Coordinates of C-alpha atoms in Angstrom, one line a residue:
X155 CA -13.3 -7.5 10.6
X156 CA -11.7 -6.9 14.1
X157 CA -8.7 -5.2 12.8
X158 CA -8.0 -3.8 16.7
X159 CA -6.4 -7.2 17.3
X160 CA -3.4 -5.8 15.4
X161 CA -3.0 -3.1 17.9
X162 CA -1.0 -4.6 20.4
X163 CA 1.9 -6.0 17.9
X164 CA 2.3 -2.9 15.6
X165 CA 4.3 -0.4 17.9
X166 CA 7.0 -3.0 18.2
X167 CA 6.6 -3.8 14.6
X168 CA 7.0 -0.1 13.4
X169 CA 9.8 0.4 16.1
X170 CA 11.9 -2.4 14.2
X171 CA 11.8 -0.1 11.3
X172 CA 13.7 2.5 11.9
X173 CA 13.3 4.4 8.7
X174 CA 12.8 8.4 8.7
X175 CA 9.2 9.2 6.9
X176 CA 8.5 12.6 7.3
X177 CA 7.2 13.3 3.7
X178 CA 4.6 16.1 2.4
X179 CA 1.2 15.7 3.6
X180 CA -0.7 13.4 1.7
X181 CA 2.0 11.2 0.3
X182 CA 2.4 7.7 0.4
X183 CA 5.6 6.7 2.7
X184 CA 5.4 3.0 3.3
X185 CA 3.9 -0.3 1.5
X186 CA 3.1 -3.3 4.0
X187 CA 2.0 -7.0 3.4
X188 CA 0.4 -8.9 5.9
X189 CA 0.9 -12.6 5.1
X190 CA 0.5 -16.3 6.6
X191 CA 3.5 -17.2 5.8
X192 CA 6.7 -15.2 5.2
X193 CA 8.8 -17.7 3.9
X194 CA 6.6 -18.0 1.0
X195 CA 6.2 -14.6 0.3
X196 CA 9.8 -14.2 0.4
X197 CA 10.3 -16.6 -2.4
X198 CA 7.3 -15.1 -4.3
X199 CA 8.3 -11.4 -4.0
X200 CA 12.3 -12.0 -4.7
X201 CA 11.4 -13.9 -7.7
X202 CA 8.5 -11.6 -9.4
X203 CA 9.5 -8.1 -8.4
X204 CA 13.2 -8.6 -7.4
X205 CA 13.3 -7.4 -4.0
X206 CA 15.0 -8.8 -1.4
X207 CA 12.5 -9.5 1.8
X208 CA 14.8 -9.6 4.6
X209 CA 15.0 -13.2 6.7
X210 CA 13.7 -13.9 10.2
X211 CA 14.4 -11.0 12.6
X212 CA 16.0 -11.4 16.1
X213 CA 13.3 -9.9 17.9
X214 CA 9.7 -11.4 18.9
X215 CA 7.8 -10.2 16.1
X216 CA 7.7 -11.8 12.5
X217 CA 8.4 -8.3 10.7
X218 CA 10.7 -8.3 7.8
X219 CA 11.9 -5.4 5.7
X220 CA 11.3 -5.4 1.8
X221 CA 14.2 -3.7 0.0
X222 CA 15.1 -2.9 -3.7
X223 CA 17.9 -4.1 -5.6
X224 CA 19.8 -0.7 -4.9
X225 CA 18.8 -0.8 -1.1
X226 CA 16.2 1.4 -1.0
X227 CA 13.6 0.5 1.6
X228 CA 9.8 0.1 0.3
X229 CA 7.9 -1.4 3.2
X230 CA 7.8 -4.3 5.3
X231 CA 5.8 -7.8 5.5
X232 CA 4.1 -9.0 8.5
X233 CA 3.5 -12.6 9.1
X234 CA 0.0 -12.9 10.9
X235 CA -0.2 -14.5 14.2
X236 CA -2.9 -16.9 15.2
X237 CA -4.4 -14.2 17.6
X238 CA -4.3 -11.5 14.6
X239 CA -5.9 -14.4 12.4
X240 CA -8.7 -14.8 14.8
X241 CA -9.2 -11.1 14.8
X242 CA -10.0 -11.0 11.0
X243 CA -6.7 -10.2 9.9
X244 CA -6.2 -11.2 6.2
X245 CA -3.4 -11.5 3.9
X246 CA -3.7 -8.5 1.8
X247 CA -1.2 -5.0 0.8
X248 CA -2.0 -2.0 2.6
X249 CA -0.3 1.7 2.7
X250 CA 0.9 4.4 4.8
X251 CA 0.0 8.0 4.0
X252 CA 1.8 10.7 5.7
X253 CA 0.6 13.5 7.5
X254 CA 1.7 16.7 9.2
X255 CA -0.2 16.0 12.6
X256 CA -1.7 12.3 13.0
X257 CA -4.1 13.1 15.9
X258 CA -5.8 16.4 14.1
X259 CA -6.0 14.0 10.7
X260 CA -7.4 11.0 12.7
X261 CA -10.0 13.4 14.5
X262 CA -10.8 15.0 11.0
X263 CA -11.2 11.3 9.5
X264 CA -13.6 10.4 11.7
X265 CA -15.2 13.6 11.3
X266 CA -15.6 13.2 7.9
X267 CA -17.2 9.9 8.3
X268 CA -14.1 7.7 8.4
X269 CA -13.8 4.8 11.1
X270 CA -10.7 3.9 13.4
X271 CA -9.1 0.2 13.6
X272 CA -6.7 1.6 15.6
X273 CA -6.5 4.9 17.8
X274 CA -3.0 7.2 17.2
X275 CA 0.1 5.4 18.9
X276 CA 3.5 6.5 19.2
X277 CA 6.6 4.3 17.8
X278 CA 9.7 5.1 19.7
X279 CA 12.3 6.3 17.4
X280 CA 10.2 6.5 14.3
X281 CA 7.3 8.7 14.5
X282 CA 3.3 8.5 15.2
X283 CA 0.7 6.4 13.5
X284 CA -3.1 5.5 13.0
X285 CA -5.2 2.6 11.4
X286 CA -8.3 3.8 9.9
X287 CA -10.5 3.5 7.1
X288 CA -12.4 6.2 4.8
X289 CA -16.4 6.4 4.7
X290 CA -16.6 3.7 2.2
X291 CA -14.5 1.2 4.3
X292 CA -11.1 1.2 2.9
X293 CA -8.3 0.8 5.4
X294 CA -5.0 2.5 5.3
X295 CA -2.5 3.9 7.6
X296 CA -1.8 7.4 8.6
X297 CA 2.0 8.1 9.8
X298 CA 4.2 11.0 10.7
X299 CA 7.5 9.8 11.0
X300 CA 10.0 11.7 13.2
X301 CA 13.1 11.6 11.1
X302 CA 14.6 14.1 8.6
X303 CA 14.6 12.6 5.3
X304 CA 11.5 11.9 3.4
X305 CA 10.4 8.3 2.1
X306 CA 11.6 6.9 -1.0
X307 CA 8.7 3.9 -1.0
X308 CA 6.9 5.9 -3.8
X309 CA 8.2 7.3 -6.5
X310 CA 6.7 7.8 -9.7
X311 CA 9.3 5.9 -11.9
X312 CA 11.5 4.2 -9.3
X313 CA 12.8 0.7 -9.8
X314 CA 11.0 -2.1 -7.3
X315 CA 9.4 0.8 -5.7
X316 CA 5.6 1.5 -5.7
X317 CA 5.0 3.7 -9.0
X318 CA 1.0 4.0 -8.7
X319 CA -1.8 3.9 -6.3
X320 CA -5.3 2.9 -7.3
X321 CA -8.5 3.0 -5.4
X322 CA -11.3 1.1 -6.5
X323 CA -14.6 2.3 -4.5
X324 CA -18.4 2.0 -4.1
X325 CA -18.8 5.9 -4.2
X326 CA -16.0 7.6 -6.2
X327 CA -17.3 11.0 -5.7
X328 CA -17.5 10.7 -1.9
X329 CA -14.3 9.1 -1.8
X330 CA -12.6 11.7 -3.9
X331 CA -14.0 14.4 -1.6
X332 CA -13.0 12.9 1.3
X333 CA -9.2 12.4 0.8
X334 CA -9.3 16.1 -0.7
X335 CA -10.6 17.4 2.8
X336 CA -8.1 14.9 4.7
X337 CA -5.2 15.1 2.5
X338 CA -5.6 17.9 0.3
X339 CA -5.5 15.5 -3.0
X340 CA -6.5 17.1 -6.3
X341 CA -7.7 15.7 -9.4
X342 CA -7.0 17.9 -12.1
X343 CA -7.5 14.7 -14.9
X344 CA -9.4 12.2 -15.8
X345 CA -10.1 9.6 -18.6
X346 CA -13.3 8.1 -19.7
X347 CA -13.3 4.4 -19.0
X348 CA -15.3 1.4 -21.0
X349 CA -19.0 1.2 -21.2
X350 CA -21.0 2.4 -17.3
X351 CA -17.4 2.1 -15.6
X352 CA -17.2 6.1 -15.6
X353 CA -14.1 7.6 -15.4
X354 CA -10.5 6.9 -14.4
X355 CA -9.7 10.1 -12.1
X356 CA -5.9 11.1 -11.3
X357 CA -4.6 11.8 -7.9
X358 CA -2.2 14.7 -7.6
X359 CA -0.7 15.9 -4.4
X360 CA 2.8 17.7 -3.4
X361 CA 3.4 18.6 -7.2
X362 CA 3.2 15.1 -8.0
X363 CA 0.8 12.4 -9.6
X364 CA 0.5 9.5 -7.1
X365 CA -2.4 7.2 -8.6
X366 CA -6.1 7.5 -9.8
X367 CA -9.6 6.4 -8.4
X368 CA -12.4 4.5 -10.0
X369 CA -16.1 3.4 -9.5
X370 CA -16.3 -0.1 -8.6
X371 CA -18.6 -2.4 -10.7
X372 CA -21.6 -4.1 -8.8
X373 CA -20.2 -6.9 -6.7
X374 CA -16.5 -6.4 -7.6
X375 CA -13.5 -6.0 -5.0
X376 CA -13.1 -2.3 -3.7
X377 CA -9.6 -1.4 -2.1
X378 CA -6.5 -0.1 -2.8
X379 CA -4.0 -1.6 -5.2
X380 CA -0.6 -0.8 -5.7
X381 CA 1.8 -0.9 -8.7
X382 CA 5.7 -1.8 -8.4
X383 CA 8.3 -1.3 -11.0
X384 CA 10.3 -4.0 -12.9
X385 CA 12.3 -3.7 -15.3
X386 CA 10.8 -6.0 -18.1
X387 CA 7.0 -6.3 -17.7
X388 CA 6.8 -9.5 -19.9
X389 CA 9.4 -11.2 -17.9
X390 CA 7.3 -10.2 -14.6
X391 CA 4.1 -11.6 -16.4
X392 CA 5.7 -15.1 -16.6
X393 CA 7.5 -14.9 -13.1
X394 CA 4.2 -14.5 -11.3
X395 CA 3.2 -18.2 -12.7
X396 CA 6.4 -19.6 -12.1
X397 CA 6.3 -18.3 -8.4
X398 CA 2.5 -20.0 -7.8
X399 CA 0.6 -16.9 -8.7
X400 CA -2.1 -15.8 -11.2
X401 CA -1.8 -13.6 -13.8
X402 CA -5.2 -11.7 -13.7
X403 CA -5.0 -9.0 -16.5
X404 CA -2.1 -7.7 -18.9
X405 CA 0.5 -7.0 -20.0
X406 CA -1.2 -4.1 -21.5
X407 CA -0.2 -0.4 -22.5
X408 CA -1.6 2.2 -20.5
X409 CA -1.0 6.1 -21.0
X410 CA 2.3 7.0 -20.7
X411 CA 4.0 4.0 -22.4
X412 CA 4.1 1.8 -19.8
X413 CA 2.8 -1.5 -19.6
X414 CA 1.1 -3.2 -16.2
X415 CA -0.3 -6.5 -15.0
X416 CA -2.8 -7.4 -12.4
X417 CA -1.8 -10.5 -10.6
X418 CA -2.3 -12.6 -7.2
X419 CA 0.6 -13.6 -5.4
X420 CA 0.6 -17.5 -4.0
X421 CA -1.9 -16.6 -1.4
X422 CA -4.5 -14.8 -3.8
X423 CA -3.6 -11.3 -2.6
X424 CA -3.8 -8.7 -5.6
X425 CA -1.1 -6.4 -6.5
X426 CA 0.2 -4.7 -9.8
X427 CA 3.2 -4.2 -11.5
X428 CA 4.3 -1.6 -14.3
X429 CA 7.2 -1.7 -16.3
X430 CA 8.4 0.0 -19.7
X431 CA 6.5 -0.7 -23.1
X432 CA 7.9 -2.6 -26.2

């Protein structure tokens, strides 16, 4: 997957965001959907999650903001160009992790066994970012915003915002150690999973719980999965089918009383939703 083909587009794309995202080291600050068809993605997620995905922008890059019903910024949607697709880019969800120093974090990531997909680059009026993978090949961005306000893309119980970040990985222990070294994540709690699935290990950073890691079953997909809050998870599950997606799991209760679903959108991209239990 030659992700480097995204490099030319990203500085201009990110420039359009004009969002302030300094945030504490190691916290999620932005979510991004790569899509083959913006209009179809807008129809799907506006209906299922209750977002407003922006319409076609005025500039040359096909990038659109994601907003909650109250106007909070969650992230963006990038329509893949033919060049990006030729370079191996596929529809997927990604996220940006806030860091204090992009260049220092980038070098540390490489030194700890991660890989570079895009070297650090400046984003006028927004900050600095890089695109990397962990040692197990799971991709993510790092970024330092230059504005004064923290991002609200992740809020533990924020409506329409991401509430949970879940990593499924081939080497859970090594992955946890890597993220602890690079971002300062800690893992104070865990929960035993059924059979030989091991432990569901919770991630804490900057005095908040942001998600968890788990071991991938043999042959199962790996990577990050993101859960976005909706007001009625049963209604959300029905909307997935109405919008052309597929319900993979749930709704079922999780610790704390919430209920979740895991689904694919109209393009087969996996995402999660979370809502209050009944």
